Coordinates of C-alpha atoms in Angstrom, one line a residue:
X1 CA 18.4 -14.8 13.2
X2 CA 16.4 -12.8 10.6
X3 CA 18.2 -9.5 11.3
X4 CA 21.4 -10.1 13.3
X5 CA 24.3 -10.0 13.3
X6 CA 24.6 -7.4 10.6
X7 CA 28.0 -8.7 9.5
X8 CA 28.9 -12.4 9.2
X9 CA 30.4 -13.9 12.4
X10 CA 32.3 -17.1 12.3
X11 CA 34.5 -19.0 9.9
X12 CA 34.0 -18.9 6.1
X13 CA 34.3 -22.7 5.8
X14 CA 31.7 -24.1 3.4
X15 CA 29.9 -20.7 3.1
X16 CA 28.5 -19.7 -0.3
X17 CA 28.5 -16.0 -1.4
X18 CA 25.9 -14.0 0.4
X19 CA 24.7 -17.0 2.3
X20 CA 23.7 -16.3 6.0
X21 CA 25.4 -19.5 7.2
X22 CA 28.6 -21.3 7.0
X23 CA 29.8 -24.4 8.7
X24 CA 30.5 -22.4 11.9
X25 CA 28.9 -19.0 11.6
X26 CA 25.9 -16.9 10.9
X27 CA 24.7 -13.6 9.5
X28 CA 21.2 -12.2 9.7
X29 CA 19.2 -13.4 6.7
X30 CA 18.2 -9.8 5.8
X31 CA 21.8 -8.4 5.9
X32 CA 23.1 -11.4 4.1
X33 CA 20.5 -11.1 1.3
X34 CA 20.5 -7.3 1.2
X35 CA 21.1 -7.0 -2.5
X36 CA 18.5 -9.5 -3.5
X37 CA 15.8 -8.2 -1.1
X38 CA 16.6 -4.5 -1.8
X39 CA 16.4 -5.1 -5.5
X40 CA 13.0 -6.8 -5.2
X41 CA 11.7 -4.0 -2.9
X42 CA 13.1 -1.4 -5.3
X43 CA 11.2 -2.9 -8.2
X44 CA 8.0 -2.6 -6.3
X45 CA 8.6 1.1 -5.5
X46 CA 9.7 2.1 -9.0
X47 CA 7.3 0.0 -11.0
X48 CA 4.1 0.3 -9.0
X49 CA 4.3 3.1 -6.5
X50 CA 6.2 6.2 -7.6
X51 CA 6.7 8.2 -10.8
X52 CA 9.4 10.8 -10.9
X53 CA 7.8 12.7 -13.7
X54 CA 4.5 12.9 -11.8
X55 CA 6.3 13.9 -8.5
X56 CA 8.5 16.6 -10.1
X57 CA 5.6 18.0 -12.1
X58 CA 4.3 19.4 -8.8
X59 CA 7.2 21.8 -8.4
X60 CA 6.6 25.4 -9.2
X61 CA 9.6 26.4 -11.4
X62 CA 9.7 30.1 -10.3
X63 CA 9.3 29.4 -6.6
X64 CA 11.9 26.5 -6.6
X65 CA 14.3 28.7 -8.6
X66 CA 14.0 31.5 -6.1
X67 CA 15.0 29.1 -3.3
X68 CA 17.9 27.8 -5.3
X69 CA 19.3 31.2 -6.3
X70 CA 21.2 32.1 -3.2
X71 CA 23.1 28.8 -3.1
X72 CA 23.8 28.8 -6.8
X73 CA 24.9 32.4 -6.8
X74 CA 27.4 31.7 -4.0
X75 CA 28.7 28.7 -5.9
X76 CA 29.3 30.8 -8.9
X77 CA 31.1 33.5 -6.8
X78 CA 33.3 30.8 -5.3
X79 CA 34.1 28.4 -8.1
X80 CA 33.8 30.3 -11.4
X81 CA 36.7 32.2 -13.1
X82 CA 36.0 35.9 -12.2
X83 CA 33.3 34.5 -10.0
X84 CA 32.4 37.7 -8.1
X85 CA 31.8 39.5 -11.4
X86 CA 29.7 36.7 -12.9
X87 CA 27.7 36.4 -9.7
X88 CA 27.0 40.2 -9.8
X89 CA 26.1 40.2 -13.5
X90 CA 23.9 37.0 -13.4
X91 CA 22.3 37.8 -10.1
X92 CA 19.1 39.5 -11.4
X93 CA 18.8 36.8 -14.2
X94 CA 19.5 33.8 -12.1
X95 CA 15.9 33.1 -11.0
X96 CA 14.8 33.2 -14.6
X97 CA 17.6 30.9 -15.8
X98 CA 17.0 28.4 -12.9
X99 CA 13.3 28.3 -13.7
X100 CA 14.2 27.2 -17.2
X101 CA 16.4 24.5 -15.8
X102 CA 13.6 23.3 -13.5
X103 CA 11.2 23.1 -16.5
X104 CA 13.8 21.1 -18.4
X105 CA 14.2 18.9 -15.4
X106 CA 10.5 18.2 -15.1
X107 CA 10.3 17.2 -18.8
X108 CA 13.4 15.0 -18.7
X109 CA 13.7 13.8 -15.1
X110 CA 13.7 10.1 -15.9
X111 CA 16.7 10.6 -18.1
X112 CA 18.8 12.5 -15.5
X113 CA 17.6 10.9 -12.2
X114 CA 17.7 7.2 -11.6
X115 CA 15.0 6.4 -9.0
X116 CA 16.0 2.8 -8.8
X117 CA 19.6 3.8 -8.0
X118 CA 18.4 6.2 -5.3
X119 CA 16.4 3.5 -3.5
X120 CA 18.8 0.6 -4.0
X121 CA 21.9 2.6 -3.0
X122 CA 20.3 3.6 0.3
X123 CA 19.9 0.0 1.3
X124 CA 23.2 -1.2 -0.1
X125 CA 25.2 1.6 1.5
X126 CA 23.9 0.7 5.0
X127 CA 22.4 -2.7 5.6
X128 CA 20.9 -1.5 8.8
X129 CA 18.5 0.7 6.9
X130 CA 16.8 -2.3 5.3
X131 CA 16.8 -4.2 8.6
X132 CA 15.1 -1.3 10.4
X133 CA 12.6 -1.0 7.5
X134 CA 11.5 -4.6 7.8
X135 CA 11.5 -4.4 11.6
X136 CA 9.3 -1.4 11.5
X137 CA 6.7 -2.5 9.0
X138 CA 6.7 -6.1 10.3
X139 CA 6.8 -5.5 14.0
X140 CA 3.3 -7.0 14.6
X141 CA 4.1 -10.1 12.4
X142 CA 7.5 -10.6 14.2
X143 CA 5.8 -10.4 17.6
X144 CA 3.1 -12.8 16.4
X145 CA 5.9 -15.4 15.5
X146 CA 7.2 -15.2 19.1
X147 CA 3.8 -15.4 20.8
X148 CA 2.3 -18.0 18.5
X149 CA 5.3 -20.2 19.3
X150 CA 4.1 -20.4 22.9
X151 CA 0.5 -21.2 22.0
X152 CA 1.1 -23.7 19.2
X153 CA 4.0 -25.2 21.2
X154 CA 1.6 -25.8 24.1
X155 CA -1.1 -27.4 22.0
X156 CA 1.3 -29.6 20.1
X157 CA 3.2 -30.4 23.3
X158 CA 0.0 -31.9 24.7
X159 CA 0.0 -34.2 21.7
X160 CA 3.6 -35.0 22.4
X161 CA 2.8 -35.8 26.0
X162 CA 0.0 -38.2 24.8
X163 CA 2.5 -39.9 22.5
X164 CA 4.9 -40.4 25.4
X165 CA 2.2 -41.9 27.5
X166 CA 1.2 -44.2 24.7
X167 CA 4.7 -45.1 23.6
X168 CA 7.2 -44.5 26.5
X169 CA 10.3 -44.9 24.5
X170 CA 13.4 -42.7 24.7
X171 CA 13.3 -41.8 21.0
X172 CA 9.8 -40.3 21.2
X173 CA 10.9 -37.1 23.0
X174 CA 13.6 -35.8 20.6
X175 CA 11.6 -36.9 17.5
X176 CA 8.3 -35.4 18.6
X177 CA 10.1 -32.3 19.9
X178 CA 11.7 -31.8 16.5
X179 CA 8.3 -32.2 14.8
X180 CA 6.6 -29.8 17.2
X181 CA 9.3 -27.1 16.6
X182 CA 9.0 -27.6 12.8
X183 CA 5.2 -27.5 12.8
X184 CA 5.0 -24.5 15.1
X185 CA 7.2 -22.3 12.9
X186 CA 5.6 -23.6 9.7
X187 CA 2.1 -22.8 10.9
X188 CA 3.0 -19.4 12.2
X189 CA 4.7 -18.3 8.9
X190 CA 1.7 -19.6 6.9
X191 CA -0.7 -17.6 9.0
X192 CA 1.3 -14.4 8.4
X193 CA 0.6 -14.4 4.6
X194 CA -2.1 -16.9 3.8
X195 CA -4.8 -16.6 2.6
X196 CA -3.8 -13.4 0.8
X197 CA -7.3 -12.4 -0.1
X198 CA -10.2 -12.3 2.5
X199 CA -11.7 -15.8 2.4
X200 CA -15.1 -16.6 4.1
X201 CA -15.0 -19.6 6.4
X202 CA -18.3 -20.1 8.0
X203 CA -19.1 -17.0 10.2
X204 CA -15.4 -15.9 9.9
X205 CA -13.3 -14.2 7.3
X206 CA -9.8 -15.5 7.1
X207 CA -6.8 -13.4 5.8
X208 CA -3.1 -13.4 6.3
X209 CA -2.1 -11.2 9.2
X210 CA 0.2 -9.0 7.1
X211 CA -2.4 -8.4 4.3
X212 CA -5.1 -7.6 6.9
X213 CA -2.9 -4.8 8.2
X214 CA -2.4 -3.2 4.7
X215 CA -3.7 0.3 5.7
X216 CA -1.4 0.5 8.8
X217 CA 1.6 -1.0 7.1
X218 CA 1.2 1.3 4.1
X219 CA 1.4 4.3 6.4
X220 CA 4.5 3.0 8.2
X221 CA 6.3 2.0 5.0
X222 CA 5.7 5.3 3.3
X223 CA 6.8 7.3 6.3
X224 CA 10.0 5.3 6.6
X225 CA 10.9 5.7 2.9
X226 CA 10.1 9.4 2.8
X227 CA 12.2 10.1 5.9
X228 CA 15.1 7.7 5.4
X229 CA 15.5 7.0 1.6
X230 CA 13.6 9.3 -0.7
X231 CA 14.6 12.6 0.9
X232 CA 15.2 15.9 -0.9
X233 CA 19.0 15.8 0.0
X234 CA 19.3 12.3 -1.4
X235 CA 17.4 13.1 -4.6
X236 CA 19.4 16.2 -5.3
X237 CA 22.6 14.4 -4.5
X238 CA 21.8 11.8 -7.0
X239 CA 21.1 14.5 -9.6
X240 CA 24.4 16.3 -9.0
X241 CA 26.7 13.3 -8.2
X242 CA 24.9 10.2 -9.4
X243 CA 25.8 8.0 -12.4
X244 CA 23.6 10.2 -14.7
X245 CA 25.3 13.5 -13.5
X246 CA 26.8 14.1 -17.0
X247 CA 23.3 14.1 -18.5
X248 CA 22.1 16.5 -15.8
X249 CA 25.0 18.8 -16.5
X250 CA 24.2 18.7 -20.2
X251 CA 20.6 19.6 -19.4
X252 CA 21.7 22.6 -17.3
X253 CA 24.0 23.7 -20.2
X254 CA 21.2 23.5 -22.7
X255 CA 18.8 25.5 -20.5
X256 CA 21.3 28.4 -19.9
X257 CA 22.0 31.0 -22.7
X258 CA 25.1 30.2 -24.7
X259 CA 26.7 33.5 -23.8
X260 CA 27.3 32.2 -20.3
X261 CA 30.7 30.3 -20.3
X262 CA 30.8 26.6 -19.6
X263 CA 33.0 27.2 -16.5
X264 CA 30.3 29.4 -15.0
X265 CA 27.6 26.9 -15.8
X266 CA 29.7 24.1 -14.2
X267 CA 30.1 26.4 -11.1
X268 CA 26.3 26.9 -11.0
X269 CA 25.8 23.1 -11.1
X270 CA 28.1 22.8 -8.1
X271 CA 25.5 24.8 -6.2
X272 CA 23.3 21.7 -6.3
X273 CA 26.1 19.7 -4.8
X274 CA 26.3 22.2 -2.0
X275 CA 22.5 22.1 -1.5
X276 CA 22.7 18.3 -1.2
X277 CA 25.0 18.7 1.8
X278 CA 22.6 21.0 3.5
X279 CA 20.3 19.7 6.3
X280 CA 16.6 18.9 5.6
X281 CA 15.7 22.1 7.3
X282 CA 17.0 24.2 4.4
X283 CA 14.0 26.1 2.8
X284 CA 14.7 24.4 -0.6
X285 CA 14.6 20.9 0.9
X286 CA 11.4 21.7 2.9
X287 CA 9.8 23.0 -0.3
X288 CA 10.8 20.0 -2.4
X289 CA 9.5 17.4 0.2
X290 CA 6.2 19.3 0.5
X291 CA 5.7 19.5 -3.2
X292 CA 6.8 16.0 -4.2
X293 CA 4.5 14.6 -1.6
X294 CA 6.3 11.3 -1.7
X295 CA 4.9 10.0 1.6
X296 CA 1.3 10.7 0.6
X297 CA 1.8 9.2 -2.8
X298 CA 3.4 6.0 -1.5
X299 CA 0.7 5.5 1.1
X300 CA -2.1 6.1 -1.3
X301 CA -0.7 3.6 -3.9
X302 CA 0.3 1.0 -1.3
X303 CA -3.3 0.9 0.0
X304 CA -4.5 0.2 -3.5
X305 CA -2.2 -2.7 -4.3
X306 CA -3.8 -6.1 -4.5
X307 CA -3.1 -8.3 -1.4
X308 CA -0.8 -10.5 -3.5
X309 CA 1.2 -7.4 -4.7
X310 CA 1.2 -6.0 -1.2
X311 CA 2.6 -9.2 0.3
X312 CA 5.8 -8.7 -1.7
X313 CA 6.9 -5.9 0.7
X314 CA 7.6 -8.3 3.6
X315 CA 7.3 -11.9 2.5
X316 CA 10.8 -12.0 1.0
X317 CA 12.2 -11.7 4.6
X318 CA 10.6 -15.1 5.3
X319 CA 10.9 -16.7 1.9
X320 CA 14.7 -16.4 1.9
X321 CA 16.1 -19.5 3.7
X322 CA 12.6 -20.1 5.1
X323 CA 13.2 -23.9 5.4
X324 CA 16.4 -23.3 7.5
X325 CA 14.6 -20.9 9.9
X326 CA 11.8 -23.5 10.3
X327 CA 14.2 -26.4 10.9
X328 CA 16.2 -24.4 13.4
X329 CA 13.0 -23.5 15.2

């Protein structure tokens, strides 16, 4: 019920916008609340975990320019007026000009690349991406909900049996059963996230299951985002085709000598659009992902979040319509 079905199934009678339920229908809580959950998750990533300026500062302008040159030169040859001639003339100068562009990009990356849009659009474009992220990082917690239901249900069921023996009335079974189901889910969800900080309790130290797995979850979360969301092709695609592409094109124009016509500069910018369509095995993409070190940076910073801040990665899945999930249980 948390994750499926991805799209709403049933009638739309008495269904509010983005609600997982109607009078006769259901949509997984995460797919139904994708925009809200993705926005909250995106805020954590952009505000606390990753800095574009820091990441792009690790690029070596000359080396990155050398890897970009073949694609850009081919784009000039194909798209610019008299392209073959300009590609020949600019060929020897292209690495130098592209290195200037890279340096300008490093200085102004926050103005031409919207990190929030990169992350948010990945989740909004395909709801399954967000579902798979939560399933991956929360697998242990989700399994705990299933297993704990058996244990807590058995314990509370014994109390229900005692009540039936003491008061053998027909109404005791449905009422006690409803209370057992409610209490079982409520206790399980509370144990996932509370207490957030390690809390001594006699010889034991209590902490929410999710917070206690912070090192492991940090690794899984950072791997997923670096492989599925913050990839080199996606970042370059956002530069070349995103909502700030006009600013990027202006940046390229300002970094290239004025003697080069606008049409040639525009054709060169098309080279990045071509690069965004290349697979992750392209040498430029391999280099970008190695130098940006997004996975390592995310993992390092996630592990250093406070337990309360770290909780925000998964808790929204259970906070949204939590009472409904408990009641249904």
